[in-house]
mmCIF file of N, CA and C in Angstrom:
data_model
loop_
_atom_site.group_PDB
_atom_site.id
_atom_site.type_symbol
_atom_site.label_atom_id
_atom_site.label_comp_id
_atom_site.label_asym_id
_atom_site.label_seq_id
_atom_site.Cartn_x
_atom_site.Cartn_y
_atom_site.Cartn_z
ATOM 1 N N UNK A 1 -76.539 105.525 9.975
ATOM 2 C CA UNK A 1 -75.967 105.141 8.703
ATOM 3 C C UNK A 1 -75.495 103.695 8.808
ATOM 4 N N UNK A 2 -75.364 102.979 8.024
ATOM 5 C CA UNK A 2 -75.340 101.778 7.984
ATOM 6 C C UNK A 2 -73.649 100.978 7.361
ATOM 7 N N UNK A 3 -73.218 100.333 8.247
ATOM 8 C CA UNK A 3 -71.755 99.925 8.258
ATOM 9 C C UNK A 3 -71.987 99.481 6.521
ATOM 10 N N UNK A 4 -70.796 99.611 6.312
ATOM 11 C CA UNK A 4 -70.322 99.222 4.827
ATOM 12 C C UNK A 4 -69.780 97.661 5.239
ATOM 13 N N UNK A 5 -69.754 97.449 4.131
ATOM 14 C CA UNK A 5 -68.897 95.756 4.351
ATOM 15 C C UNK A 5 -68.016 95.530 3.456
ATOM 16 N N UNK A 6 -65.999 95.109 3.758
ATOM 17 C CA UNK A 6 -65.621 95.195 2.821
ATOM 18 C C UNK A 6 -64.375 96.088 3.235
ATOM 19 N N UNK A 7 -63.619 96.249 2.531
ATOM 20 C CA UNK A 7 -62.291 97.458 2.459
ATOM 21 C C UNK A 7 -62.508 98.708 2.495
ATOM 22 N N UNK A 8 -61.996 99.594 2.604
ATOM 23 C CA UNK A 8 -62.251 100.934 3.291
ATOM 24 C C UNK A 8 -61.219 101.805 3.224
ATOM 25 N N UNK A 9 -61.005 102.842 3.085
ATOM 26 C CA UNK A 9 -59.992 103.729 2.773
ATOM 27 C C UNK A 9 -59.071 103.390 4.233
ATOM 28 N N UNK A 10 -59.983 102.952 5.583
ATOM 29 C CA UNK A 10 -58.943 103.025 6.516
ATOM 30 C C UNK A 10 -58.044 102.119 6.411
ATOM 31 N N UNK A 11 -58.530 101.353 5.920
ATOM 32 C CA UNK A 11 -57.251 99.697 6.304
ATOM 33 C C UNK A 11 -58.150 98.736 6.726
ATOM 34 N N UNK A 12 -57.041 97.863 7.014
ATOM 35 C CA UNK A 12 -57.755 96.295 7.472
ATOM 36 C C UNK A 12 -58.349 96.570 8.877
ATOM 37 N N UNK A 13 -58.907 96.044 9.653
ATOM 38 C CA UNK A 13 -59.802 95.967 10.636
ATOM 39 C C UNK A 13 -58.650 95.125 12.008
ATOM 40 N N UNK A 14 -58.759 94.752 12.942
ATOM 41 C CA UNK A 14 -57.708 94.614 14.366
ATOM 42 C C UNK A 14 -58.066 93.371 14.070
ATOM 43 N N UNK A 15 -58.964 92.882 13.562
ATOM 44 C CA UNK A 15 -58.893 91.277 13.692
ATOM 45 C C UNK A 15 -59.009 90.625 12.469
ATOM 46 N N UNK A 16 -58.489 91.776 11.020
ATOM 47 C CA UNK A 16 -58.177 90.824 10.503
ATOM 48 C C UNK A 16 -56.295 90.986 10.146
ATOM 49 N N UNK A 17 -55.987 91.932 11.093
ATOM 50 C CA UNK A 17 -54.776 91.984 11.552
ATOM 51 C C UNK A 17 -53.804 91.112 11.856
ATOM 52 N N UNK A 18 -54.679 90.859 13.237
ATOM 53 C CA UNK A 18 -54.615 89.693 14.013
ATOM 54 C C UNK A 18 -54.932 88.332 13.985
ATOM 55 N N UNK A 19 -55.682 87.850 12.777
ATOM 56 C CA UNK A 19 -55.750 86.562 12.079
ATOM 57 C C UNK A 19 -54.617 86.413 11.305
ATOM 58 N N UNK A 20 -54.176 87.320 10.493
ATOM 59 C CA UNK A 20 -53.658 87.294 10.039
ATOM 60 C C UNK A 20 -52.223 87.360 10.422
ATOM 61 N N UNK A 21 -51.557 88.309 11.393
ATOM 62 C CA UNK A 21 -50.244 87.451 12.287
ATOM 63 C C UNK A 21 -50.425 85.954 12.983
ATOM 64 N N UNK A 22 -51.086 85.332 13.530
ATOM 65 C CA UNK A 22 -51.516 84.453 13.804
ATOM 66 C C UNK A 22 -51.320 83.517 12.287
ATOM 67 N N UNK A 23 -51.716 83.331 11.787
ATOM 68 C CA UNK A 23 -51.713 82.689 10.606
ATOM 69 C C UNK A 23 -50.365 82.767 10.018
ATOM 70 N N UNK A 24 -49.310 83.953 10.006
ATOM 71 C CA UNK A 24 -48.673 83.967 9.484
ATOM 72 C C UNK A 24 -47.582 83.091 10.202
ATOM 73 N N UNK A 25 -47.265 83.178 11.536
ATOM 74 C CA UNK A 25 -46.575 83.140 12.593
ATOM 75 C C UNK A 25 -46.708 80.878 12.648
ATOM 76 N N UNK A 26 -47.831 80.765 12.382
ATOM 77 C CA UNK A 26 -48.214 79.214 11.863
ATOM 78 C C UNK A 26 -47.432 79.302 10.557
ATOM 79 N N UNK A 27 -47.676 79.232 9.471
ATOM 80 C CA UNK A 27 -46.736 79.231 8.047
ATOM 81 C C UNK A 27 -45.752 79.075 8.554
ATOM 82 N N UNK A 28 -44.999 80.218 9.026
ATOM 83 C CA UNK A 28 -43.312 80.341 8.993
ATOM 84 C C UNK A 28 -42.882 79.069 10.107
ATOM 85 N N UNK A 29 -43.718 78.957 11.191
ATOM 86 C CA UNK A 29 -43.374 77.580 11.817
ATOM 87 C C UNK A 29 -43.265 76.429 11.122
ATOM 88 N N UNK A 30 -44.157 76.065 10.374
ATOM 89 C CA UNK A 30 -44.263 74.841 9.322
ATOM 90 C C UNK A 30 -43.501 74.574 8.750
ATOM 91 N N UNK A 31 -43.189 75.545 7.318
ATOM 92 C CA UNK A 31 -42.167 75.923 6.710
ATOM 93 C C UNK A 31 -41.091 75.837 7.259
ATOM 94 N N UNK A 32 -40.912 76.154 8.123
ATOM 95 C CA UNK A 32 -39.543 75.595 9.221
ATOM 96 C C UNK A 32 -39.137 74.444 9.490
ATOM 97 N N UNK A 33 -40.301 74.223 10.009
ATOM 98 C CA UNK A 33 -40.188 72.710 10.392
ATOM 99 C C UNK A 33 -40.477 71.439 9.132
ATOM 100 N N UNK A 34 -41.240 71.943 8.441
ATOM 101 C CA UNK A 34 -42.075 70.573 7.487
ATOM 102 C C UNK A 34 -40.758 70.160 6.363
ATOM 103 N N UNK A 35 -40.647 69.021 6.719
ATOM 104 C CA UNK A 35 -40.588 68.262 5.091
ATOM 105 C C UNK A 35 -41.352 68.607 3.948
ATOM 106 N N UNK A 36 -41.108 68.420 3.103
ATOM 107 C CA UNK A 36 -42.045 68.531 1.418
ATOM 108 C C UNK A 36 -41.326 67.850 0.796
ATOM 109 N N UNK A 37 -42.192 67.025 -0.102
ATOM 110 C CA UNK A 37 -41.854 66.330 -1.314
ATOM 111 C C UNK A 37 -41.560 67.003 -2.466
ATOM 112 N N UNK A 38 -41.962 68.077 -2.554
ATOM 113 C CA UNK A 38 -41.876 69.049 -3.856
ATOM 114 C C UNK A 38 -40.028 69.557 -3.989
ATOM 115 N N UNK A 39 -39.805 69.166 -4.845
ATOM 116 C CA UNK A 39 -38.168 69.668 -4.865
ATOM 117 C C UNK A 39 -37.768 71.000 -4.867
ATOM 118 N N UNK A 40 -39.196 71.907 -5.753
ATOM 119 C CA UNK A 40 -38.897 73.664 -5.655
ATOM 120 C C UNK A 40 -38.503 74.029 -3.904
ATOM 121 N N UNK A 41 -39.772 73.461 -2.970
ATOM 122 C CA UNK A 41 -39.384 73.642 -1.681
ATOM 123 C C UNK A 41 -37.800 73.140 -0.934
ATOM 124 N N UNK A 42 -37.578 71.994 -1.220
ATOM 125 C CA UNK A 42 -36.727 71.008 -0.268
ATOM 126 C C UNK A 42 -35.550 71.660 -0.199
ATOM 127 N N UNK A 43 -35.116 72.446 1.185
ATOM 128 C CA UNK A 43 -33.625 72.813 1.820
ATOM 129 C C UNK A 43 -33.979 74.799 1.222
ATOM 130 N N UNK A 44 -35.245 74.678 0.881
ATOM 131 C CA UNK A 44 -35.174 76.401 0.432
ATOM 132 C C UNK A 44 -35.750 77.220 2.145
ATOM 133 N N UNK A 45 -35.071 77.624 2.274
ATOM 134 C CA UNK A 45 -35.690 78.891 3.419
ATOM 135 C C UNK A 45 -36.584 80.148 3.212
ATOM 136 N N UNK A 46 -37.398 79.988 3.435
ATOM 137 C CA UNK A 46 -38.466 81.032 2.807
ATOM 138 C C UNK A 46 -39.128 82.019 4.010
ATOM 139 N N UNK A 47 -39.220 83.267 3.969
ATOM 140 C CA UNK A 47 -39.874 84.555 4.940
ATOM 141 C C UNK A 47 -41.467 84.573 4.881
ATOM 142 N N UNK A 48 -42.089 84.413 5.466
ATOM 143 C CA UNK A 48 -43.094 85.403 5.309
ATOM 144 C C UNK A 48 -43.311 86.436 6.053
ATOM 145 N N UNK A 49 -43.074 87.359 5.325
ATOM 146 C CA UNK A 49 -43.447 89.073 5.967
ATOM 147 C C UNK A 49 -44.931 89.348 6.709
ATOM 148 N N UNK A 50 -45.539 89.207 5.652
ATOM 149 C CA UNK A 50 -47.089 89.680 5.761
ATOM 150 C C UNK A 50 -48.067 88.381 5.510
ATOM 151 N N UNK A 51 -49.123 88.474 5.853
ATOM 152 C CA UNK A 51 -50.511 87.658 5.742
ATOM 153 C C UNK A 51 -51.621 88.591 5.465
ATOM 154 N N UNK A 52 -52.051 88.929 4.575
ATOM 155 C CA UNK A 52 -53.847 89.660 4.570
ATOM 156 C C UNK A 52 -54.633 89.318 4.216
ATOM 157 N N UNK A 53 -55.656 89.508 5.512
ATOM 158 C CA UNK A 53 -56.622 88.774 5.550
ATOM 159 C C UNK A 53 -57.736 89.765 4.662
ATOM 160 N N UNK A 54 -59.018 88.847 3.829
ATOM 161 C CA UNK A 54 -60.040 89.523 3.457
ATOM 162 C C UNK A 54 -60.957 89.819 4.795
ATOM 163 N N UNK A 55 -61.877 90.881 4.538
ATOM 164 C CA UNK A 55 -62.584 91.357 5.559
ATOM 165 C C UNK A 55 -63.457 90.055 6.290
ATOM 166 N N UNK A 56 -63.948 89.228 5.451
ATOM 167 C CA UNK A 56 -64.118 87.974 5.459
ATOM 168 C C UNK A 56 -64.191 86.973 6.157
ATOM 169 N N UNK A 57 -62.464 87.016 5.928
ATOM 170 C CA UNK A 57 -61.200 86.010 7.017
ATOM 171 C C UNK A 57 -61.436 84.878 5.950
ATOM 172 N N UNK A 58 -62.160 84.818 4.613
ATOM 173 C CA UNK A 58 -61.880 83.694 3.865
ATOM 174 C C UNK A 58 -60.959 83.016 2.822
ATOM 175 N N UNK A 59 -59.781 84.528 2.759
ATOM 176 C CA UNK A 59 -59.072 83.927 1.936
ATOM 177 C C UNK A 59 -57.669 85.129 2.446
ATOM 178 N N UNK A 60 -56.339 84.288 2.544
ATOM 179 C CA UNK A 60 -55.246 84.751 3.397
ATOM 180 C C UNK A 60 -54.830 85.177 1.993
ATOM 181 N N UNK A 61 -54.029 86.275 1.350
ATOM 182 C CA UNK A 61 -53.019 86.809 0.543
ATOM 183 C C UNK A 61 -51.845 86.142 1.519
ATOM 184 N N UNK A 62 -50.757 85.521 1.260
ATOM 185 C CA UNK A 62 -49.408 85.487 1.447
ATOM 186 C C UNK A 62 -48.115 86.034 1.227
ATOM 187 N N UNK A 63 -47.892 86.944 1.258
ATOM 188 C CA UNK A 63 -46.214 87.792 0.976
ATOM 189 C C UNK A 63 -45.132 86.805 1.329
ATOM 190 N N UNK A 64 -44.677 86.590 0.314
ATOM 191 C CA UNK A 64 -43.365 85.373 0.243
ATOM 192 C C UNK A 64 -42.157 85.836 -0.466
ATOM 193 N N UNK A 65 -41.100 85.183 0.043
ATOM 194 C CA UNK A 65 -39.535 85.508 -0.311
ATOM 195 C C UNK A 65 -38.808 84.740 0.255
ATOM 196 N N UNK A 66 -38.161 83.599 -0.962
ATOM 197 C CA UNK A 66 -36.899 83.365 -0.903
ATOM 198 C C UNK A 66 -35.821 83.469 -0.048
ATOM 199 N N UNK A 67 -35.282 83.458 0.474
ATOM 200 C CA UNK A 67 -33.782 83.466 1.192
ATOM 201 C C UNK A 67 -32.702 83.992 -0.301
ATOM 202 N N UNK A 68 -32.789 85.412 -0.435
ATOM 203 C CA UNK A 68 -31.997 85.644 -1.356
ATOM 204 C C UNK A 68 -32.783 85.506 -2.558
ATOM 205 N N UNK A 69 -33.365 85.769 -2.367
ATOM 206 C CA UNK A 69 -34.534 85.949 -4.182
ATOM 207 C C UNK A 69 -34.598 84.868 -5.093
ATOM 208 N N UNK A 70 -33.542 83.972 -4.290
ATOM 209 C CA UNK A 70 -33.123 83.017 -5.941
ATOM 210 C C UNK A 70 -34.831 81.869 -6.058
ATOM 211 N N UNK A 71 -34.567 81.751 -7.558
ATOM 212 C CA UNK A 71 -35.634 80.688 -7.788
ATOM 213 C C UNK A 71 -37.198 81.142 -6.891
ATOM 214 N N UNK A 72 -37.636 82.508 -7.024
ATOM 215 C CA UNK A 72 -38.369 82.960 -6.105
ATOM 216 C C UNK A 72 -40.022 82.807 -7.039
ATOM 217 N N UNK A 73 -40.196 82.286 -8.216
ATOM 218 C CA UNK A 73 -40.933 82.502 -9.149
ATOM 219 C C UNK A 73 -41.437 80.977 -9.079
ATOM 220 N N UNK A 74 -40.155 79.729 -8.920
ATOM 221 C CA UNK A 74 -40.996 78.467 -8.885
ATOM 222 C C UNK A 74 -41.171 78.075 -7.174
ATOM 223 N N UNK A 75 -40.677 78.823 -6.202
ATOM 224 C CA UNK A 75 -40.768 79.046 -4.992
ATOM 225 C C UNK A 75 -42.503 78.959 -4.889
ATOM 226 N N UNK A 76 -42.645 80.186 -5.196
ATOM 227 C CA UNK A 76 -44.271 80.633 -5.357
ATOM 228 C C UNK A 76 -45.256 79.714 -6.089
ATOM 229 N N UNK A 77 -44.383 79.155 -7.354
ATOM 230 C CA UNK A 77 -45.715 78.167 -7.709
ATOM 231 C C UNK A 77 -45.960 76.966 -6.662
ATOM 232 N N UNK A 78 -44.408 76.410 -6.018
ATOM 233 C CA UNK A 78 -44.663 75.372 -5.312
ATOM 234 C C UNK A 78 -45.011 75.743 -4.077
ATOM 235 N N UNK A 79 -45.203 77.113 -3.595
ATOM 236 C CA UNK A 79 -45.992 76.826 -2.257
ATOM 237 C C UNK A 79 -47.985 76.795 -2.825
ATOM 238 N N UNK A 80 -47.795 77.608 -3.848
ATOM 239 C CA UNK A 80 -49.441 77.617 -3.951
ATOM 240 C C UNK A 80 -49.723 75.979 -4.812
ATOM 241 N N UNK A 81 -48.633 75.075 -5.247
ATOM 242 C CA UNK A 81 -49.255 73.665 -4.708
ATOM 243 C C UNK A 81 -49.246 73.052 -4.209
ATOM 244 N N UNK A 82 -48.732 73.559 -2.792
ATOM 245 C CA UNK A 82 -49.215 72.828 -1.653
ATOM 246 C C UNK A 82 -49.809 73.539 -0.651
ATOM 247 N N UNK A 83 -50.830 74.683 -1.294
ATOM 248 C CA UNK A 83 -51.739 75.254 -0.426
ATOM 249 C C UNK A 83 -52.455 75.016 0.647
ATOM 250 N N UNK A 84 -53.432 73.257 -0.286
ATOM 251 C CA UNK A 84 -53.990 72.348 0.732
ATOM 252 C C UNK A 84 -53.656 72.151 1.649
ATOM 253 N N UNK A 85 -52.207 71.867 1.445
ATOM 254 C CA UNK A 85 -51.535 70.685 2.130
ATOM 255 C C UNK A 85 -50.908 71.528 3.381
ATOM 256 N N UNK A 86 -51.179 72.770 3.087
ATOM 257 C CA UNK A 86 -50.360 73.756 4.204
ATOM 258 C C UNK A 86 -51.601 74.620 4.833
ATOM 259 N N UNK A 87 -52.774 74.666 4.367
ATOM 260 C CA UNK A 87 -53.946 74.910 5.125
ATOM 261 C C UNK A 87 -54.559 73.737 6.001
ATOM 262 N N UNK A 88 -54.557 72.897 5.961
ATOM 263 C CA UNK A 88 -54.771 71.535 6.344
ATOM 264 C C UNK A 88 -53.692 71.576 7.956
ATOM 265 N N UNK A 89 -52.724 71.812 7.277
ATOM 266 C CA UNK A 89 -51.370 71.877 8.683
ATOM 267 C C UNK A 89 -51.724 73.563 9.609
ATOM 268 N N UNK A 90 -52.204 73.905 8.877
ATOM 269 C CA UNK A 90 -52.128 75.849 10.016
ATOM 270 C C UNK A 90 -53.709 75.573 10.428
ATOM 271 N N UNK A 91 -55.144 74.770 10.001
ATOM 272 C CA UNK A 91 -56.236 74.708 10.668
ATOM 273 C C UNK A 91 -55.775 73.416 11.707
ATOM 274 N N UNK A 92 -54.931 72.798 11.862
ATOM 275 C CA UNK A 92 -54.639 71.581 12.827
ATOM 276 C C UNK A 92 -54.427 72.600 14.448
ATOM 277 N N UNK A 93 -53.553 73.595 14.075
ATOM 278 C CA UNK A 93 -52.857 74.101 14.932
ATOM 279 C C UNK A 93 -53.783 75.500 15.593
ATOM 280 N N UNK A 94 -54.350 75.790 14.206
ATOM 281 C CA UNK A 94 -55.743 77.068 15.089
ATOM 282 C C UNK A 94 -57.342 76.517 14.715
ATOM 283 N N UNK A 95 -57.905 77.433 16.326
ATOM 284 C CA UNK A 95 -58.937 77.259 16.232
ATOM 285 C C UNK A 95 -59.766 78.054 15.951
ATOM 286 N N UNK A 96 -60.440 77.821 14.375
ATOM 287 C CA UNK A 96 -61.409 78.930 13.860
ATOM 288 C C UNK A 96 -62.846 78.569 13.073
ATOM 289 N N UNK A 97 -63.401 79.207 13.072
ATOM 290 C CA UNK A 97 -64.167 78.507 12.507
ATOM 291 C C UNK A 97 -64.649 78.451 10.990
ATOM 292 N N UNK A 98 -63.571 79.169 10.182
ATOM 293 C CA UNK A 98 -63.472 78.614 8.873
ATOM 294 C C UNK A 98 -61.818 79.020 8.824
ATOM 295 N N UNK A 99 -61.597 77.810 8.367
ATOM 296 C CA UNK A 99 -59.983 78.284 8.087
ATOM 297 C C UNK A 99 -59.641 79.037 6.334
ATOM 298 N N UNK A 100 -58.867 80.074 6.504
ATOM 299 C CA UNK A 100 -59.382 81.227 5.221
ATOM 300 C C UNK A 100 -58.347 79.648 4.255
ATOM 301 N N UNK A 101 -58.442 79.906 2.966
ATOM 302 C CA UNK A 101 -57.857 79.679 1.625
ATOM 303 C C UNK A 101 -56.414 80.486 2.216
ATOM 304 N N UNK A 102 -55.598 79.438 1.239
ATOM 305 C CA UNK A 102 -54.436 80.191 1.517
ATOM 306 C C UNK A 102 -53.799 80.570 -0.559
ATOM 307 N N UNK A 103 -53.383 81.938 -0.390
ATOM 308 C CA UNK A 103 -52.604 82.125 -1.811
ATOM 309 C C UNK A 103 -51.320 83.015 -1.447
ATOM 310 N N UNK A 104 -50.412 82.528 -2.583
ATOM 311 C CA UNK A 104 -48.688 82.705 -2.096
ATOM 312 C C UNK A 104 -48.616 83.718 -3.423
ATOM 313 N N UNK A 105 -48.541 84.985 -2.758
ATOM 314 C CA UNK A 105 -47.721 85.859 -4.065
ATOM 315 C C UNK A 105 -46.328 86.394 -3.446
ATOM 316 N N UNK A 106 -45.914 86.460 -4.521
ATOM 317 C CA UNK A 106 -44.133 86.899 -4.208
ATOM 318 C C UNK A 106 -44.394 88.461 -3.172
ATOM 319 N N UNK A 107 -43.204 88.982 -2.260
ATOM 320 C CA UNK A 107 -43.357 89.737 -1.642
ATOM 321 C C UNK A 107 -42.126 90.927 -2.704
ATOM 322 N N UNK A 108 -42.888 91.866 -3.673
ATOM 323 C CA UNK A 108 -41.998 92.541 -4.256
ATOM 324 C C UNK A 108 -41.743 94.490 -3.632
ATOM 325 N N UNK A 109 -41.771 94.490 -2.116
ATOM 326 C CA UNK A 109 -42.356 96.004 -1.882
ATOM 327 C C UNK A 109 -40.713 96.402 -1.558
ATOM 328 N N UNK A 110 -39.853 95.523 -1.544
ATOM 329 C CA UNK A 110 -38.267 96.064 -1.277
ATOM 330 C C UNK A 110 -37.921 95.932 -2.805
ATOM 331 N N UNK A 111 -37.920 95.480 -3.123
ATOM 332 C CA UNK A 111 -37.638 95.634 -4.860
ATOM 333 C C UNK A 111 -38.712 96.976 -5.275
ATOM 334 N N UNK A 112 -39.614 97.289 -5.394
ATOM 335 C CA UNK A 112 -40.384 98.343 -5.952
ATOM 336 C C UNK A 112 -39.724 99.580 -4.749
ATOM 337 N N UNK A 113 -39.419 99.640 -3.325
ATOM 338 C CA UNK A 113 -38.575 100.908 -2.942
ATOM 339 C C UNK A 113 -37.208 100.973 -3.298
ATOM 340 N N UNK A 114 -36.138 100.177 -4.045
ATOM 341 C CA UNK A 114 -35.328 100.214 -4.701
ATOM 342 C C UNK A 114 -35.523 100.969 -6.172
ATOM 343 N N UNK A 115 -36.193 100.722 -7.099
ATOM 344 C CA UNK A 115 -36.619 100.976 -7.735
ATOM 345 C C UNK A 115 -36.965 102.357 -8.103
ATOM 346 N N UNK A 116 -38.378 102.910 -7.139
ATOM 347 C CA UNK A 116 -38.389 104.266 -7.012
ATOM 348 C C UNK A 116 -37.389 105.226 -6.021
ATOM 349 N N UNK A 117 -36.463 104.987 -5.477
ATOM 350 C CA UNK A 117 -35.739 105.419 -4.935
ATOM 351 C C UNK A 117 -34.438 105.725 -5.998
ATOM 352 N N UNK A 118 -34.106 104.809 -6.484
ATOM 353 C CA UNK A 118 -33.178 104.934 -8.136
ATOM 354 C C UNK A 118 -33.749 106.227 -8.582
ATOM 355 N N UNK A 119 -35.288 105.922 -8.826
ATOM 356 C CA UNK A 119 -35.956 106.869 -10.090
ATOM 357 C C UNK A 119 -35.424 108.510 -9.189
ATOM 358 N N UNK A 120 -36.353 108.432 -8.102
ATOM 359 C CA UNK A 120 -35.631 109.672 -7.174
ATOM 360 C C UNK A 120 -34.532 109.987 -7.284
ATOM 361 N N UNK A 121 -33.284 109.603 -7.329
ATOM 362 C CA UNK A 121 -32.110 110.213 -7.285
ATOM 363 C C UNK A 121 -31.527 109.836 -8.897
ATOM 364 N N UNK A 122 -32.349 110.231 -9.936
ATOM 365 C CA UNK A 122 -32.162 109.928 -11.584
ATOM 366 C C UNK A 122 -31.284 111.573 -11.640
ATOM 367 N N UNK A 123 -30.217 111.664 -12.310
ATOM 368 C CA UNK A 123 -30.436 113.337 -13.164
ATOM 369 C C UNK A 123 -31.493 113.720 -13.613
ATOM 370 N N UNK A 124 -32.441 112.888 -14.295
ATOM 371 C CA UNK A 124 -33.696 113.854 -15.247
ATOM 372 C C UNK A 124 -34.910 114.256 -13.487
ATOM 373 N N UNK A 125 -34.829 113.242 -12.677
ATOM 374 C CA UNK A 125 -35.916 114.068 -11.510
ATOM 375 C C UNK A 125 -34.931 114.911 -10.668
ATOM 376 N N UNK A 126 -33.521 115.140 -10.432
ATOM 377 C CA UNK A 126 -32.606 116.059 -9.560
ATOM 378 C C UNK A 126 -33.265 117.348 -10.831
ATOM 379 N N UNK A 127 -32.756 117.663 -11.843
ATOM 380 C CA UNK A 127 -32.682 118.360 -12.817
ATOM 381 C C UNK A 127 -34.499 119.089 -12.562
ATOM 382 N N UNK A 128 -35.489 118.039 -12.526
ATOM 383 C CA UNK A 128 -36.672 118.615 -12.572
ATOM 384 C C UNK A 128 -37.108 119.526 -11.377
ATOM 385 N N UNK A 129 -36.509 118.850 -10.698
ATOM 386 C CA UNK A 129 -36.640 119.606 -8.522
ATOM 387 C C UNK A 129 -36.071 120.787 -8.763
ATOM 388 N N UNK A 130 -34.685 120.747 -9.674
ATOM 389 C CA UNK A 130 -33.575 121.950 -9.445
ATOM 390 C C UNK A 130 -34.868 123.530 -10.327
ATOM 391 N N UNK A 131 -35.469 123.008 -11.242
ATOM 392 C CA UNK A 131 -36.353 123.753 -11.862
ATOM 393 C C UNK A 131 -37.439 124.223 -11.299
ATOM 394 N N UNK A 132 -37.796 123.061 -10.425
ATOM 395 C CA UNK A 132 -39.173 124.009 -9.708
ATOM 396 C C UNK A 132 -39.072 124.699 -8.598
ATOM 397 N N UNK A 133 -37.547 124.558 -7.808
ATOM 398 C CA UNK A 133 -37.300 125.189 -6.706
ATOM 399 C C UNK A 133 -37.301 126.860 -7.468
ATOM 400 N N UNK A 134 -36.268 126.905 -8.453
ATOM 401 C CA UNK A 134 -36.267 127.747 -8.845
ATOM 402 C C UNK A 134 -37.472 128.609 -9.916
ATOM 403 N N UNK A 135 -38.518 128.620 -10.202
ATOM 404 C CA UNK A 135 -39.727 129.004 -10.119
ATOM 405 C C UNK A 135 -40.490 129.401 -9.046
ATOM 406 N N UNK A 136 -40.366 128.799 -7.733
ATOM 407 C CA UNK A 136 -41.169 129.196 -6.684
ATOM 408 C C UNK A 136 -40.743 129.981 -6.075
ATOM 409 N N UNK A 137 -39.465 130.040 -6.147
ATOM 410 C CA UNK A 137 -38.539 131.005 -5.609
ATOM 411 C C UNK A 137 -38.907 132.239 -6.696
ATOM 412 N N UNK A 138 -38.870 132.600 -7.141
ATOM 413 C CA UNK A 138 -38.753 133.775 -8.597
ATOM 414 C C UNK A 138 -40.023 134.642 -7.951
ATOM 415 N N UNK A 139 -40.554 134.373 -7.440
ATOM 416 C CA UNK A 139 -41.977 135.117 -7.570
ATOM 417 C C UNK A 139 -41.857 135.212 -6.283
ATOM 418 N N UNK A 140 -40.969 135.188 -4.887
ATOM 419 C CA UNK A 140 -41.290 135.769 -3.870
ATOM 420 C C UNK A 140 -40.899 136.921 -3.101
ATOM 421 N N UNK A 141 -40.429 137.853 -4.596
ATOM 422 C CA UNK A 141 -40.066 139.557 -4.247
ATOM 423 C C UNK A 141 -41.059 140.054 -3.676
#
């Protein structure tokens, strides 16, 4: 049978894992270290969590966040305009032989488990649990 190419119910693949810490582990150095002219950036401290890579390796997704969420919306526009300018600095430092595209989306997966975790402990879903326990229970005379 013949390999598929592409994403896969399993997940990402060990090396594009591993490009992708690598890559990320470059960013957060930069970002550390670099000056920028852009004022959204200048004195902001910014995380990156995650890097994912396409099966590819041609284009990096970025998971980004603020130091405290603030201003996390023009954060994101000003790192994706200085994409170039920050792919240019992470292919200086690795050696590959295409350096992927880089794109900065906000990192929202602690805000969305806040969120459904609220919804979880709502009265209307306690109230709905309290109902189906008691149905499944009813019928095991």
């Amino acid at each position: 049978m013949a390999r598929q190419h592409g994403q896969d119910s399993r997940g990402p693949s060990q090396r594009q894992l591993r490009v992708g810490e690598t890559v990320r582990k470059e960013l957060s150095d930069i970002l550390t270290r670099g000056r920028f002219s852009d004022p959204d950036l200048d004195g902001v401290i910014v995380t990156i969590p995650e890097v994912r890579m396409t099966p590819d390796l041609r284009l990096a997704t970025c998971l980004v966040m603020p130091l405290g969420g603030v201003n996390a919306e023009n954060v994101e526009k000003a790192l994706n305009r200085s994409a170039k300018y920050l792919r240019g600095q992470v292919s200086r430092r690795l050696t590959m032989k295409y350096m992927p595209d880089l794109r900065f989306v906000l990192d929202t997966r602690f805000d969305d488990d806040d969120r459904i975790g609220t919804l979880l402990h709502s009265p209307e879903v306690s109230r709905d649990l309290d109902e189906d326990e008691g149905e499944s229970g009813a019928g095991q005379d």
